[in-house]
């Protein structure tokens, strides 16, 4: 007996729902840092454009050539996807930074991809930021153009003032205009009073400059504030992680660092944009070692050796 049209449609819907569920499980595994599990699930759905993008993102950590293969496959599948072009720009940019003979060729592809993503979705802060990062970081011979970066800052500011100030700070840093950096940070704190974003950014800049007491002060303030968008939440929770990281760098404020990392591990949302909780545990164990809590540190290190994060395991083994 031949299947009815209704039964065929029902079967198709069931398969689609199952596939969607598998993708959600794969994305959750990715967000939680379970890369082996995520890879297996995405490979099972590799005909999906979204799966191809995620596989490229995963492989950017270990095999850039394979990442390139997946993202090029994604471009062939949908050449009008801004998300695909954005990640192609990221992959090609990383290839350029790690290549010698082909660096200029990869840089050209990266630039074209970011530009195409913006062309497809000009109101996307994410895609505009990708284009900005290329032009700020790439040398002129590779296609970087500080004037285009300035234009992106202007375009982003029109779309979102907070995002625009952040990019303006990055541009001022690149141009080594320390006075303007300070001015813009203060403007951000004033214009967006009550949000953690610019305290967090100030903390990162102070940390880079090895002014650890100032960094700790800014991160502590950021961790006390919150916001209702993703970037503010990332600044709030990221500040807790950075308190611990700064304590490791400075070898001081050990208990403050341990407490911040404990809170981060217990309460921070598990999203890919935030530092891995496994790395937070590693930093916490580092601080426990310094604070003569060696048994607690040893116990954490032992657990972390089971991680599928090869770089993390490599660092852990130095402490065992």
PDB file of C-alpha atoms in Angstrom:
ATOM      1  CA  UNK A   1       0.000   0.000   0.000  1.00  0.00           C
ATOM      2  CA  UNK A   2       1.416   3.377  -1.013  1.00  0.00           C
ATOM      3  CA  UNK A   3       1.796   5.999   1.700  1.00  0.00           C
ATOM      4  CA  UNK A   4      -0.784   8.762   1.636  1.00  0.00           C
ATOM      5  CA  UNK A   5       0.221  12.367   1.101  1.00  0.00           C
ATOM      6  CA  UNK A   6      -0.675  13.045   4.729  1.00  0.00           C
ATOM      7  CA  UNK A   7       1.527  10.235   6.066  1.00  0.00           C
ATOM      8  CA  UNK A   8       4.418  11.388   3.850  1.00  0.00           C
ATOM      9  CA  UNK A   9       4.086  14.932   5.153  1.00  0.00           C
ATOM     10  CA  UNK A  10       3.879  13.649   8.726  1.00  0.00           C
ATOM     11  CA  UNK A  11       7.049  11.596   8.246  1.00  0.00           C
ATOM     12  CA  UNK A  12       8.823  14.607   6.752  1.00  0.00           C
ATOM     13  CA  UNK A  13       7.747  16.784   9.692  1.00  0.00           C
ATOM     14  CA  UNK A  14       8.903  14.167  12.213  1.00  0.00           C
ATOM     15  CA  UNK A  15      12.324  13.912  10.562  1.00  0.00           C
ATOM     16  CA  UNK A  16      12.610  17.698  10.478  1.00  0.00           C
ATOM     17  CA  UNK A  17      11.726  17.994  14.166  1.00  0.00           C
ATOM     18  CA  UNK A  18      14.239  15.287  15.105  1.00  0.00           C
ATOM     19  CA  UNK A  19      16.942  17.020  13.084  1.00  0.00           C
ATOM     20  CA  UNK A  20      16.117  20.357  14.730  1.00  0.00           C
ATOM     21  CA  UNK A  21      16.326  18.739  18.159  1.00  0.00           C
ATOM     22  CA  UNK A  22      19.734  17.234  17.322  1.00  0.00           C
ATOM     23  CA  UNK A  23      20.987  20.642  16.201  1.00  0.00           C
ATOM     24  CA  UNK A  24      19.849  22.188  19.490  1.00  0.00           C
ATOM     25  CA  UNK A  25      21.691  19.477  21.422  1.00  0.00           C
ATOM     26  CA  UNK A  26      24.793  20.069  19.282  1.00  0.00           C
ATOM     27  CA  UNK A  27      24.681  23.834  19.875  1.00  0.00           C
ATOM     28  CA  UNK A  28      24.280  23.292  23.621  1.00  0.00           C
ATOM     29  CA  UNK A  29      27.302  20.981  23.619  1.00  0.00           C
ATOM     30  CA  UNK A  30      29.264  23.629  21.698  1.00  0.00           C
ATOM     31  CA  UNK A  31      28.291  26.365  24.171  1.00  0.00           C
ATOM     32  CA  UNK A  32      29.334  24.138  27.083  1.00  0.00           C
ATOM     33  CA  UNK A  33      32.716  23.415  25.539  1.00  0.00           C
ATOM     34  CA  UNK A  34      31.990  19.742  24.788  1.00  0.00           C
ATOM     35  CA  UNK A  35      33.640  19.953  21.392  1.00  0.00           C
ATOM     36  CA  UNK A  36      33.990  16.232  20.672  1.00  0.00           C
ATOM     37  CA  UNK A  37      30.280  15.694  21.272  1.00  0.00           C
ATOM     38  CA  UNK A  38      29.346  18.822  19.323  1.00  0.00           C
ATOM     39  CA  UNK A  39      31.524  17.805  16.376  1.00  0.00           C
ATOM     40  CA  UNK A  40      29.938  14.363  16.196  1.00  0.00           C
ATOM     41  CA  UNK A  41      26.419  15.813  16.265  1.00  0.00           C
ATOM     42  CA  UNK A  42      27.148  18.537  13.719  1.00  0.00           C
ATOM     43  CA  UNK A  43      28.790  16.052  11.367  1.00  0.00           C
ATOM     44  CA  UNK A  44      25.613  13.962  11.504  1.00  0.00           C
ATOM     45  CA  UNK A  45      23.733  17.061  10.275  1.00  0.00           C
ATOM     46  CA  UNK A  46      26.447  18.253   7.894  1.00  0.00           C
ATOM     47  CA  UNK A  47      24.015  18.928   5.063  1.00  0.00           C
ATOM     48  CA  UNK A  48      22.738  21.835   7.183  1.00  0.00           C
ATOM     49  CA  UNK A  49      24.244  25.266   6.545  1.00  0.00           C
ATOM     50  CA  UNK A  50      24.279  25.958  10.274  1.00  0.00           C
ATOM     51  CA  UNK A  51      26.167  22.730  10.972  1.00  0.00           C
ATOM     52  CA  UNK A  52      28.822  23.648   8.403  1.00  0.00           C
ATOM     53  CA  UNK A  53      29.356  27.014  10.082  1.00  0.00           C
ATOM     54  CA  UNK A  54      29.680  25.434  13.517  1.00  0.00           C
ATOM     55  CA  UNK A  55      32.093  22.789  12.244  1.00  0.00           C
ATOM     56  CA  UNK A  56      34.255  25.547  10.770  1.00  0.00           C
ATOM     57  CA  UNK A  57      34.156  27.401  14.092  1.00  0.00           C
ATOM     58  CA  UNK A  58      35.186  24.295  16.026  1.00  0.00           C
ATOM     59  CA  UNK A  59      38.006  23.469  13.636  1.00  0.00           C
ATOM     60  CA  UNK A  60      39.390  27.000  13.810  1.00  0.00           C
ATOM     61  CA  UNK A  61      40.828  25.851  17.159  1.00  0.00           C
ATOM     62  CA  UNK A  62      42.726  22.874  15.777  1.00  0.00           C
ATOM     63  CA  UNK A  63      42.793  22.556  11.962  1.00  0.00           C
ATOM     64  CA  UNK A  64      42.415  25.715   9.916  1.00  0.00           C
ATOM     65  CA  UNK A  65      42.563  23.884   6.587  1.00  0.00           C
ATOM     66  CA  UNK A  66      39.576  21.726   7.547  1.00  0.00           C
ATOM     67  CA  UNK A  67      37.799  24.821   8.875  1.00  0.00           C
ATOM     68  CA  UNK A  68      38.388  26.467   5.514  1.00  0.00           C
ATOM     69  CA  UNK A  69      36.928  23.438   3.700  1.00  0.00           C
ATOM     70  CA  UNK A  70      33.724  23.576   5.769  1.00  0.00           C
ATOM     71  CA  UNK A  71      33.213  27.319   5.396  1.00  0.00           C
ATOM     72  CA  UNK A  72      33.869  27.206   1.647  1.00  0.00           C
ATOM     73  CA  UNK A  73      31.305  24.407   1.425  1.00  0.00           C
ATOM     74  CA  UNK A  74      28.879  26.663   3.289  1.00  0.00           C
ATOM     75  CA  UNK A  75      29.506  29.513   0.813  1.00  0.00           C
ATOM     76  CA  UNK A  76      28.728  27.154  -2.064  1.00  0.00           C
ATOM     77  CA  UNK A  77      25.493  26.177  -0.340  1.00  0.00           C
ATOM     78  CA  UNK A  78      24.353  29.750   0.298  1.00  0.00           C
ATOM     79  CA  UNK A  79      26.368  32.587  -1.186  1.00  0.00           C
ATOM     80  CA  UNK A  80      23.845  35.133   0.111  1.00  0.00           C
ATOM     81  CA  UNK A  81      24.203  34.308   3.795  1.00  0.00           C
ATOM     82  CA  UNK A  82      25.803  37.160   5.728  1.00  0.00           C
ATOM     83  CA  UNK A  83      26.599  34.785   8.612  1.00  0.00           C
ATOM     84  CA  UNK A  84      28.521  32.484   6.273  1.00  0.00           C
ATOM     85  CA  UNK A  85      30.569  35.377   4.870  1.00  0.00           C
ATOM     86  CA  UNK A  86      31.271  36.695   8.374  1.00  0.00           C
ATOM     87  CA  UNK A  87      32.709  33.361   9.484  1.00  0.00           C
ATOM     88  CA  UNK A  88      34.571  32.967   6.197  1.00  0.00           C
ATOM     89  CA  UNK A  89      36.171  36.317   6.999  1.00  0.00           C
ATOM     90  CA  UNK A  90      37.151  35.014  10.443  1.00  0.00           C
ATOM     91  CA  UNK A  91      38.595  31.761   9.064  1.00  0.00           C
ATOM     92  CA  UNK A  92      40.528  33.461   6.275  1.00  0.00           C
ATOM     93  CA  UNK A  93      41.792  36.122   8.649  1.00  0.00           C
ATOM     94  CA  UNK A  94      43.172  33.484  10.988  1.00  0.00           C
ATOM     95  CA  UNK A  95      44.715  31.674   8.022  1.00  0.00           C
ATOM     96  CA  UNK A  96      46.393  34.937   7.006  1.00  0.00           C
ATOM     97  CA  UNK A  97      47.814  35.491  10.480  1.00  0.00           C
ATOM     98  CA  UNK A  98      49.248  31.962  10.646  1.00  0.00           C
ATOM     99  CA  UNK A  99      50.435  31.678   7.053  1.00  0.00           C
ATOM    100  CA  UNK A 100      53.506  33.105   5.355  1.00  0.00           C
ATOM    101  CA  UNK A 101      53.477  32.338   1.670  1.00  0.00           C
ATOM    102  CA  UNK A 102      49.695  32.683   1.303  1.00  0.00           C
ATOM    103  CA  UNK A 103      49.077  35.437   3.870  1.00  0.00           C
ATOM    104  CA  UNK A 104      48.161  38.145   1.356  1.00  0.00           C
ATOM    105  CA  UNK A 105      45.815  35.845  -0.552  1.00  0.00           C
ATOM    106  CA  UNK A 106      44.015  34.852   2.643  1.00  0.00           C
ATOM    107  CA  UNK A 107      43.847  38.475   3.799  1.00  0.00           C
ATOM    108  CA  UNK A 108      42.209  39.450   0.504  1.00  0.00           C
ATOM    109  CA  UNK A 109      39.581  36.742   0.974  1.00  0.00           C
ATOM    110  CA  UNK A 110      38.987  37.810   4.574  1.00  0.00           C
ATOM    111  CA  UNK A 111      38.491  41.441   3.591  1.00  0.00           C
ATOM    112  CA  UNK A 112      36.094  40.516   0.777  1.00  0.00           C
ATOM    113  CA  UNK A 113      34.086  38.254   3.068  1.00  0.00           C
ATOM    114  CA  UNK A 114      33.607  40.837   5.821  1.00  0.00           C
ATOM    115  CA  UNK A 115      32.685  43.446   3.220  1.00  0.00           C
ATOM    116  CA  UNK A 116      30.137  41.071   1.679  1.00  0.00           C
ATOM    117  CA  UNK A 117      28.572  40.316   5.073  1.00  0.00           C
ATOM    118  CA  UNK A 118      28.110  44.045   5.674  1.00  0.00           C
ATOM    119  CA  UNK A 119      26.762  44.518   2.160  1.00  0.00           C
ATOM    120  CA  UNK A 120      24.151  41.827   2.809  1.00  0.00           C
ATOM    121  CA  UNK A 121      23.189  43.096   6.285  1.00  0.00           C
ATOM    122  CA  UNK A 122      24.466  46.668   6.768  1.00  0.00           C
ATOM    123  CA  UNK A 123      22.581  47.164  10.032  1.00  0.00           C
ATOM    124  CA  UNK A 124      24.366  44.291  11.785  1.00  0.00           C
ATOM    125  CA  UNK A 125      26.757  45.504  14.496  1.00  0.00           C
ATOM    126  CA  UNK A 126      28.414  42.075  14.493  1.00  0.00           C
ATOM    127  CA  UNK A 127      29.236  42.154  10.789  1.00  0.00           C
ATOM    128  CA  UNK A 128      30.298  45.800  10.880  1.00  0.00           C
ATOM    129  CA  UNK A 129      32.606  44.958  13.790  1.00  0.00           C
ATOM    130  CA  UNK A 130      34.157  42.119  11.792  1.00  0.00           C
ATOM    131  CA  UNK A 131      34.946  44.561   8.976  1.00  0.00           C
ATOM    132  CA  UNK A 132      36.318  47.084  11.491  1.00  0.00           C
ATOM    133  CA  UNK A 133      38.613  44.503  13.108  1.00  0.00           C
ATOM    134  CA  UNK A 134      40.042  43.572   9.723  1.00  0.00           C
ATOM    135  CA  UNK A 135      40.888  47.136   8.748  1.00  0.00           C
ATOM    136  CA  UNK A 136      42.288  48.034  12.176  1.00  0.00           C
ATOM    137  CA  UNK A 137      44.509  44.958  12.495  1.00  0.00           C
ATOM    138  CA  UNK A 138      45.599  44.181   8.925  1.00  0.00           C
ATOM    139  CA  UNK A 139      48.642  46.073   7.615  1.00  0.00           C
ATOM    140  CA  UNK A 140      48.170  48.264   4.561  1.00  0.00           C
ATOM    141  CA  UNK A 141      49.929  45.780   2.296  1.00  0.00           C
ATOM    142  CA  UNK A 142      47.309  43.181   3.273  1.00  0.00           C
ATOM    143  CA  UNK A 143      44.385  45.525   2.632  1.00  0.00           C
ATOM    144  CA  UNK A 144      43.965  47.190   6.020  1.00  0.00           C
ATOM    145  CA  UNK A 145      42.732  50.764   5.781  1.00  0.00           C
ATOM    146  CA  UNK A 146      42.370  52.969   8.851  1.00  0.00           C
ATOM    147  CA  UNK A 147      40.046  55.322   6.966  1.00  0.00           C
ATOM    148  CA  UNK A 148      37.598  52.501   6.306  1.00  0.00           C
ATOM    149  CA  UNK A 149      37.835  51.601  10.005  1.00  0.00           C
ATOM    150  CA  UNK A 150      36.919  55.203  10.877  1.00  0.00           C
ATOM    151  CA  UNK A 151      33.940  55.063   8.534  1.00  0.00           C
ATOM    152  CA  UNK A 152      32.753  51.852  10.187  1.00  0.00           C
ATOM    153  CA  UNK A 153      32.968  53.573  13.580  1.00  0.00           C
ATOM    154  CA  UNK A 154      30.754  56.357  12.245  1.00  0.00           C
ATOM    155  CA  UNK A 155      28.290  53.901  10.700  1.00  0.00           C
ATOM    156  CA  UNK A 156      28.084  51.804  13.865  1.00  0.00           C
ATOM    157  CA  UNK A 157      27.656  54.897  16.065  1.00  0.00           C
ATOM    158  CA  UNK A 158      24.596  55.848  14.016  1.00  0.00           C
ATOM    159  CA  UNK A 159      23.171  52.366  14.595  1.00  0.00           C
ATOM    160  CA  UNK A 160      24.151  51.958  18.255  1.00  0.00           C
ATOM    161  CA  UNK A 161      25.923  54.660  20.261  1.00  0.00           C
ATOM    162  CA  UNK A 162      27.300  52.252  22.887  1.00  0.00           C
ATOM    163  CA  UNK A 163      28.815  49.954  20.261  1.00  0.00           C
ATOM    164  CA  UNK A 164      30.178  52.986  18.424  1.00  0.00           C
ATOM    165  CA  UNK A 165      32.025  54.298  21.486  1.00  0.00           C
ATOM    166  CA  UNK A 166      33.555  50.834  22.060  1.00  0.00           C
ATOM    167  CA  UNK A 167      34.902  50.702  18.517  1.00  0.00           C
ATOM    168  CA  UNK A 168      36.121  54.297  18.822  1.00  0.00           C
ATOM    169  CA  UNK A 169      38.091  53.273  21.936  1.00  0.00           C
ATOM    170  CA  UNK A 170      39.657  50.379  20.012  1.00  0.00           C
ATOM    171  CA  UNK A 171      40.573  52.745  17.182  1.00  0.00           C
ATOM    172  CA  UNK A 172      42.118  55.231  19.618  1.00  0.00           C
ATOM    173  CA  UNK A 173      44.136  52.405  21.189  1.00  0.00           C
ATOM    174  CA  UNK A 174      45.389  51.352  17.777  1.00  0.00           C
ATOM    175  CA  UNK A 175      46.461  54.927  17.111  1.00  0.00           C
ATOM    176  CA  UNK A 176      48.082  55.063  20.588  1.00  0.00           C
ATOM    177  CA  UNK A 177      46.009  58.082  21.596  1.00  0.00           C
ATOM    178  CA  UNK A 178      45.896  57.380  25.343  1.00  0.00           C
ATOM    179  CA  UNK A 179      44.253  60.701  26.180  1.00  0.00           C
ATOM    180  CA  UNK A 180      41.354  59.962  23.810  1.00  0.00           C
ATOM    181  CA  UNK A 181      41.013  56.437  25.212  1.00  0.00           C
ATOM    182  CA  UNK A 182      40.550  57.814  28.728  1.00  0.00           C
ATOM    183  CA  UNK A 183      38.138  60.472  27.461  1.00  0.00           C
ATOM    184  CA  UNK A 184      36.013  57.903  25.605  1.00  0.00           C
ATOM    185  CA  UNK A 185      35.946  55.520  28.575  1.00  0.00           C
ATOM    186  CA  UNK A 186      34.660  58.309  30.794  1.00  0.00           C
ATOM    187  CA  UNK A 187      32.101  59.252  28.158  1.00  0.00           C
ATOM    188  CA  UNK A 188      30.891  55.667  28.029  1.00  0.00           C
ATOM    189  CA  UNK A 189      30.605  55.421  31.832  1.00  0.00           C
ATOM    190  CA  UNK A 190      28.660  58.695  31.908  1.00  0.00           C
ATOM    191  CA  UNK A 191      26.388  58.084  28.933  1.00  0.00           C
ATOM    192  CA  UNK A 192      25.642  54.503  29.996  1.00  0.00           C
ATOM    193  CA  UNK A 193      25.674  54.942  33.743  1.00  0.00           C
ATOM    194  CA  UNK A 194      24.573  51.778  35.504  1.00  0.00           C
ATOM    195  CA  UNK A 195      25.889  49.411  32.834  1.00  0.00           C
ATOM    196  CA  UNK A 196      29.053  47.303  33.288  1.00  0.00           C
ATOM    197  CA  UNK A 197      30.369  47.641  29.721  1.00  0.00           C
ATOM    198  CA  UNK A 198      32.814  50.531  30.026  1.00  0.00           C
ATOM    199  CA  UNK A 199      34.067  49.558  33.481  1.00  0.00           C
ATOM    200  CA  UNK A 200      34.864  46.143  32.021  1.00  0.00           C
ATOM    201  CA  UNK A 201      36.595  47.694  29.012  1.00  0.00           C
ATOM    202  CA  UNK A 202      38.605  49.970  31.294  1.00  0.00           C
ATOM    203  CA  UNK A 203      39.592  46.911  33.319  1.00  0.00           C
ATOM    204  CA  UNK A 204      40.855  45.090  30.231  1.00  0.00           C
ATOM    205  CA  UNK A 205      42.915  48.113  29.159  1.00  0.00           C
ATOM    206  CA  UNK A 206      44.440  48.471  32.638  1.00  0.00           C
ATOM    207  CA  UNK A 207      45.175  44.741  32.705  1.00  0.00           C
ATOM    208  CA  UNK A 208      46.947  44.991  29.336  1.00  0.00           C
ATOM    209  CA  UNK A 209      48.975  47.893  30.724  1.00  0.00           C
ATOM    210  CA  UNK A 210      49.838  45.763  33.805  1.00  0.00           C
ATOM    211  CA  UNK A 211      48.146  48.262  36.132  1.00  0.00           C
ATOM    212  CA  UNK A 212      46.586  45.429  38.100  1.00  0.00           C
ATOM    213  CA  UNK A 213      45.181  47.398  41.077  1.00  0.00           C
ATOM    214  CA  UNK A 214      43.307  49.710  38.671  1.00  0.00           C
ATOM    215  CA  UNK A 215      42.119  46.706  36.658  1.00  0.00           C
ATOM    216  CA  UNK A 216      40.786  44.977  39.777  1.00  0.00           C
ATOM    217  CA  UNK A 217      38.897  48.118  40.765  1.00  0.00           C
ATOM    218  CA  UNK A 218      37.237  48.438  37.336  1.00  0.00           C
ATOM    219  CA  UNK A 219      36.363  44.723  37.146  1.00  0.00           C
ATOM    220  CA  UNK A 220      34.901  44.782  40.657  1.00  0.00           C
ATOM    221  CA  UNK A 221      32.646  47.691  39.672  1.00  0.00           C
ATOM    222  CA  UNK A 222      31.586  45.963  36.431  1.00  0.00           C
ATOM    223  CA  UNK A 223      30.720  42.753  38.299  1.00  0.00           C
ATOM    224  CA  UNK A 224      28.301  44.691  40.527  1.00  0.00           C
ATOM    225  CA  UNK A 225      26.330  46.064  37.587  1.00  0.00           C
ATOM    226  CA  UNK A 226      24.100  44.349  35.043  1.00  0.00           C
ATOM    227  CA  UNK A 227      22.326  45.002  31.776  1.00  0.00           C
ATOM    228  CA  UNK A 228      19.576  43.615  29.636  1.00  0.00           C
ATOM    229  CA  UNK A 229      21.548  42.945  26.442  1.00  0.00           C
ATOM    230  CA  UNK A 230      24.115  40.258  25.632  1.00  0.00           C
ATOM    231  CA  UNK A 231      27.134  42.549  25.687  1.00  0.00           C
ATOM    232  CA  UNK A 232      26.303  43.977  29.108  1.00  0.00           C
ATOM    233  CA  UNK A 233      25.752  40.489  30.508  1.00  0.00           C
ATOM    234  CA  UNK A 234      29.054  39.364  29.014  1.00  0.00           C
ATOM    235  CA  UNK A 235      30.770  42.368  30.609  1.00  0.00           C
ATOM    236  CA  UNK A 236      29.184  41.655  33.993  1.00  0.00           C
ATOM    237  CA  UNK A 237      30.101  37.969  34.103  1.00  0.00           C
ATOM    238  CA  UNK A 238      33.344  38.396  32.203  1.00  0.00           C
ATOM    239  CA  UNK A 239      34.451  40.837  34.913  1.00  0.00           C
ATOM    240  CA  UNK A 240      34.267  38.065  37.534  1.00  0.00           C
ATOM    241  CA  UNK A 241      36.504  35.847  35.418  1.00  0.00           C
ATOM    242  CA  UNK A 242      38.933  38.702  34.855  1.00  0.00           C
ATOM    243  CA  UNK A 243      39.144  39.433  38.590  1.00  0.00           C
ATOM    244  CA  UNK A 244      40.493  35.897  38.989  1.00  0.00           C
ATOM    245  CA  UNK A 245      42.750  36.174  35.953  1.00  0.00           C
ATOM    246  CA  UNK A 246      44.160  39.495  37.158  1.00  0.00           C
ATOM    247  CA  UNK A 247      44.832  37.989  40.586  1.00  0.00           C
ATOM    248  CA  UNK A 248      46.845  35.243  38.847  1.00  0.00           C
ATOM    249  CA  UNK A 249      48.863  37.801  36.877  1.00  0.00           C
ATOM    250  CA  UNK A 250      49.519  40.035  39.885  1.00  0.00           C
ATOM    251  CA  UNK A 251      49.935  37.179  42.400  1.00  0.00           C
ATOM    252  CA  UNK A 252      47.867  39.273  44.808  1.00  0.00           C
ATOM    253  CA  UNK A 253      44.269  39.582  46.052  1.00  0.00           C
ATOM    254  CA  UNK A 254      44.177  35.771  46.001  1.00  0.00           C
ATOM    255  CA  UNK A 255      41.026  35.300  48.083  1.00  0.00           C
ATOM    256  CA  UNK A 256      39.168  37.933  46.072  1.00  0.00           C
ATOM    257  CA  UNK A 257      40.180  36.117  42.899  1.00  0.00           C
ATOM    258  CA  UNK A 258      39.136  32.699  44.222  1.00  0.00           C
ATOM    259  CA  UNK A 259      35.774  34.031  45.397  1.00  0.00           C
ATOM    260  CA  UNK A 260      35.081  35.707  42.041  1.00  0.00           C
ATOM    261  CA  UNK A 261      35.916  32.546  40.096  1.00  0.00           C
ATOM    262  CA  UNK A 262      33.797  30.375  42.390  1.00  0.00           C
ATOM    263  CA  UNK A 263      30.835  32.649  41.730  1.00  0.00           C
ATOM    264  CA  UNK A 264      31.592  32.598  38.003  1.00  0.00           C
ATOM    265  CA  UNK A 265      31.689  28.791  37.880  1.00  0.00           C
ATOM    266  CA  UNK A 266      28.484  28.460  39.895  1.00  0.00           C
ATOM    267  CA  UNK A 267      26.363  31.223  38.385  1.00  0.00           C
ATOM    268  CA  UNK A 268      27.638  32.512  35.033  1.00  0.00           C
ATOM    269  CA  UNK A 269      25.585  31.555  31.962  1.00  0.00           C
ATOM    270  CA  UNK A 270      27.182  28.877  29.796  1.00  0.00           C
ATOM    271  CA  UNK A 271      27.658  30.695  26.492  1.00  0.00           C
ATOM    272  CA  UNK A 272      30.491  30.550  23.975  1.00  0.00           C
ATOM    273  CA  UNK A 273      31.090  34.313  24.179  1.00  0.00           C
ATOM    274  CA  UNK A 274      32.218  33.975  27.804  1.00  0.00           C
ATOM    275  CA  UNK A 275      35.404  32.248  28.982  1.00  0.00           C
ATOM    276  CA  UNK A 276      35.039  28.518  29.557  1.00  0.00           C
ATOM    277  CA  UNK A 277      34.135  27.496  33.091  1.00  0.00           C
ATOM    278  CA  UNK A 278      36.848  24.841  32.832  1.00  0.00           C
ATOM    279  CA  UNK A 279      39.422  27.594  32.318  1.00  0.00           C
ATOM    280  CA  UNK A 280      37.873  29.457  35.265  1.00  0.00           C
ATOM    281  CA  UNK A 281      38.438  26.353  37.394  1.00  0.00           C
ATOM    282  CA  UNK A 282      42.025  26.208  36.165  1.00  0.00           C
ATOM    283  CA  UNK A 283      42.611  29.842  37.154  1.00  0.00           C
ATOM    284  CA  UNK A 284      40.989  29.143  40.518  1.00  0.00           C
ATOM    285  CA  UNK A 285      43.346  26.197  41.091  1.00  0.00           C
ATOM    286  CA  UNK A 286      46.289  28.460  40.185  1.00  0.00           C
ATOM    287  CA  UNK A 287      45.221  30.878  42.924  1.00  0.00           C
ATOM    288  CA  UNK A 288      44.673  28.067  45.429  1.00  0.00           C
ATOM    289  CA  UNK A 289      48.231  26.905  44.809  1.00  0.00           C
ATOM    290  CA  UNK A 290      49.487  30.395  45.531  1.00  0.00           C
ATOM    291  CA  UNK A 291      47.340  30.545  48.676  1.00  0.00           C
ATOM    292  CA  UNK A 292      48.759  27.243  49.997  1.00  0.00           C
ATOM    293  CA  UNK A 293      45.474  25.404  49.354  1.00  0.00           C
ATOM    294  CA  UNK A 294      47.402  22.741  47.499  1.00  0.00           C
ATOM    295  CA  UNK A 295      45.084  19.781  48.069  1.00  0.00           C
ATOM    296  CA  UNK A 296      42.083  21.687  46.722  1.00  0.00           C
ATOM    297  CA  UNK A 297      44.129  22.810  43.720  1.00  0.00           C
ATOM    298  CA  UNK A 298      45.346  19.259  43.070  1.00  0.00           C
ATOM    299  CA  UNK A 299      41.776  17.933  43.119  1.00  0.00           C
ATOM    300  CA  UNK A 300      40.668  20.508  40.524  1.00  0.00           C
ATOM    301  CA  UNK A 301      43.657  19.809  38.271  1.00  0.00           C
ATOM    302  CA  UNK A 302      42.910  16.077  38.382  1.00  0.00           C
ATOM    303  CA  UNK A 303      39.342  16.670  37.210  1.00  0.00           C
ATOM    304  CA  UNK A 304      40.478  18.992  34.435  1.00  0.00           C
ATOM    305  CA  UNK A 305      42.744  16.338  32.891  1.00  0.00           C
ATOM    306  CA  UNK A 306      39.533  14.693  31.641  1.00  0.00           C
ATOM    307  CA  UNK A 307      38.665  17.731  29.493  1.00  0.00           C
ATOM    308  CA  UNK A 308      38.667  17.465  25.697  1.00  0.00           C
ATOM    309  CA  UNK A 309      40.267  20.938  25.548  1.00  0.00           C
ATOM    310  CA  UNK A 310      43.794  19.908  24.569  1.00  0.00           C
ATOM    311  CA  UNK A 311      45.372  23.286  25.352  1.00  0.00           C
ATOM    312  CA  UNK A 312      43.779  23.296  28.796  1.00  0.00           C
ATOM    313  CA  UNK A 313      45.015  19.773  29.547  1.00  0.00           C
ATOM    314  CA  UNK A 314      48.495  20.791  28.384  1.00  0.00           C
ATOM    315  CA  UNK A 315      48.518  23.697  30.842  1.00  0.00           C
ATOM    316  CA  UNK A 316      47.076  21.574  33.661  1.00  0.00           C
ATOM    317  CA  UNK A 317      49.834  18.969  33.301  1.00  0.00           C
ATOM    318  CA  UNK A 318      52.415  21.658  34.072  1.00  0.00           C
ATOM    319  CA  UNK A 319      50.912  21.880  37.571  1.00  0.00           C
ATOM    320  CA  UNK A 320      50.631  18.176  38.364  1.00  0.00           C
TER     321      UNK A 320
END
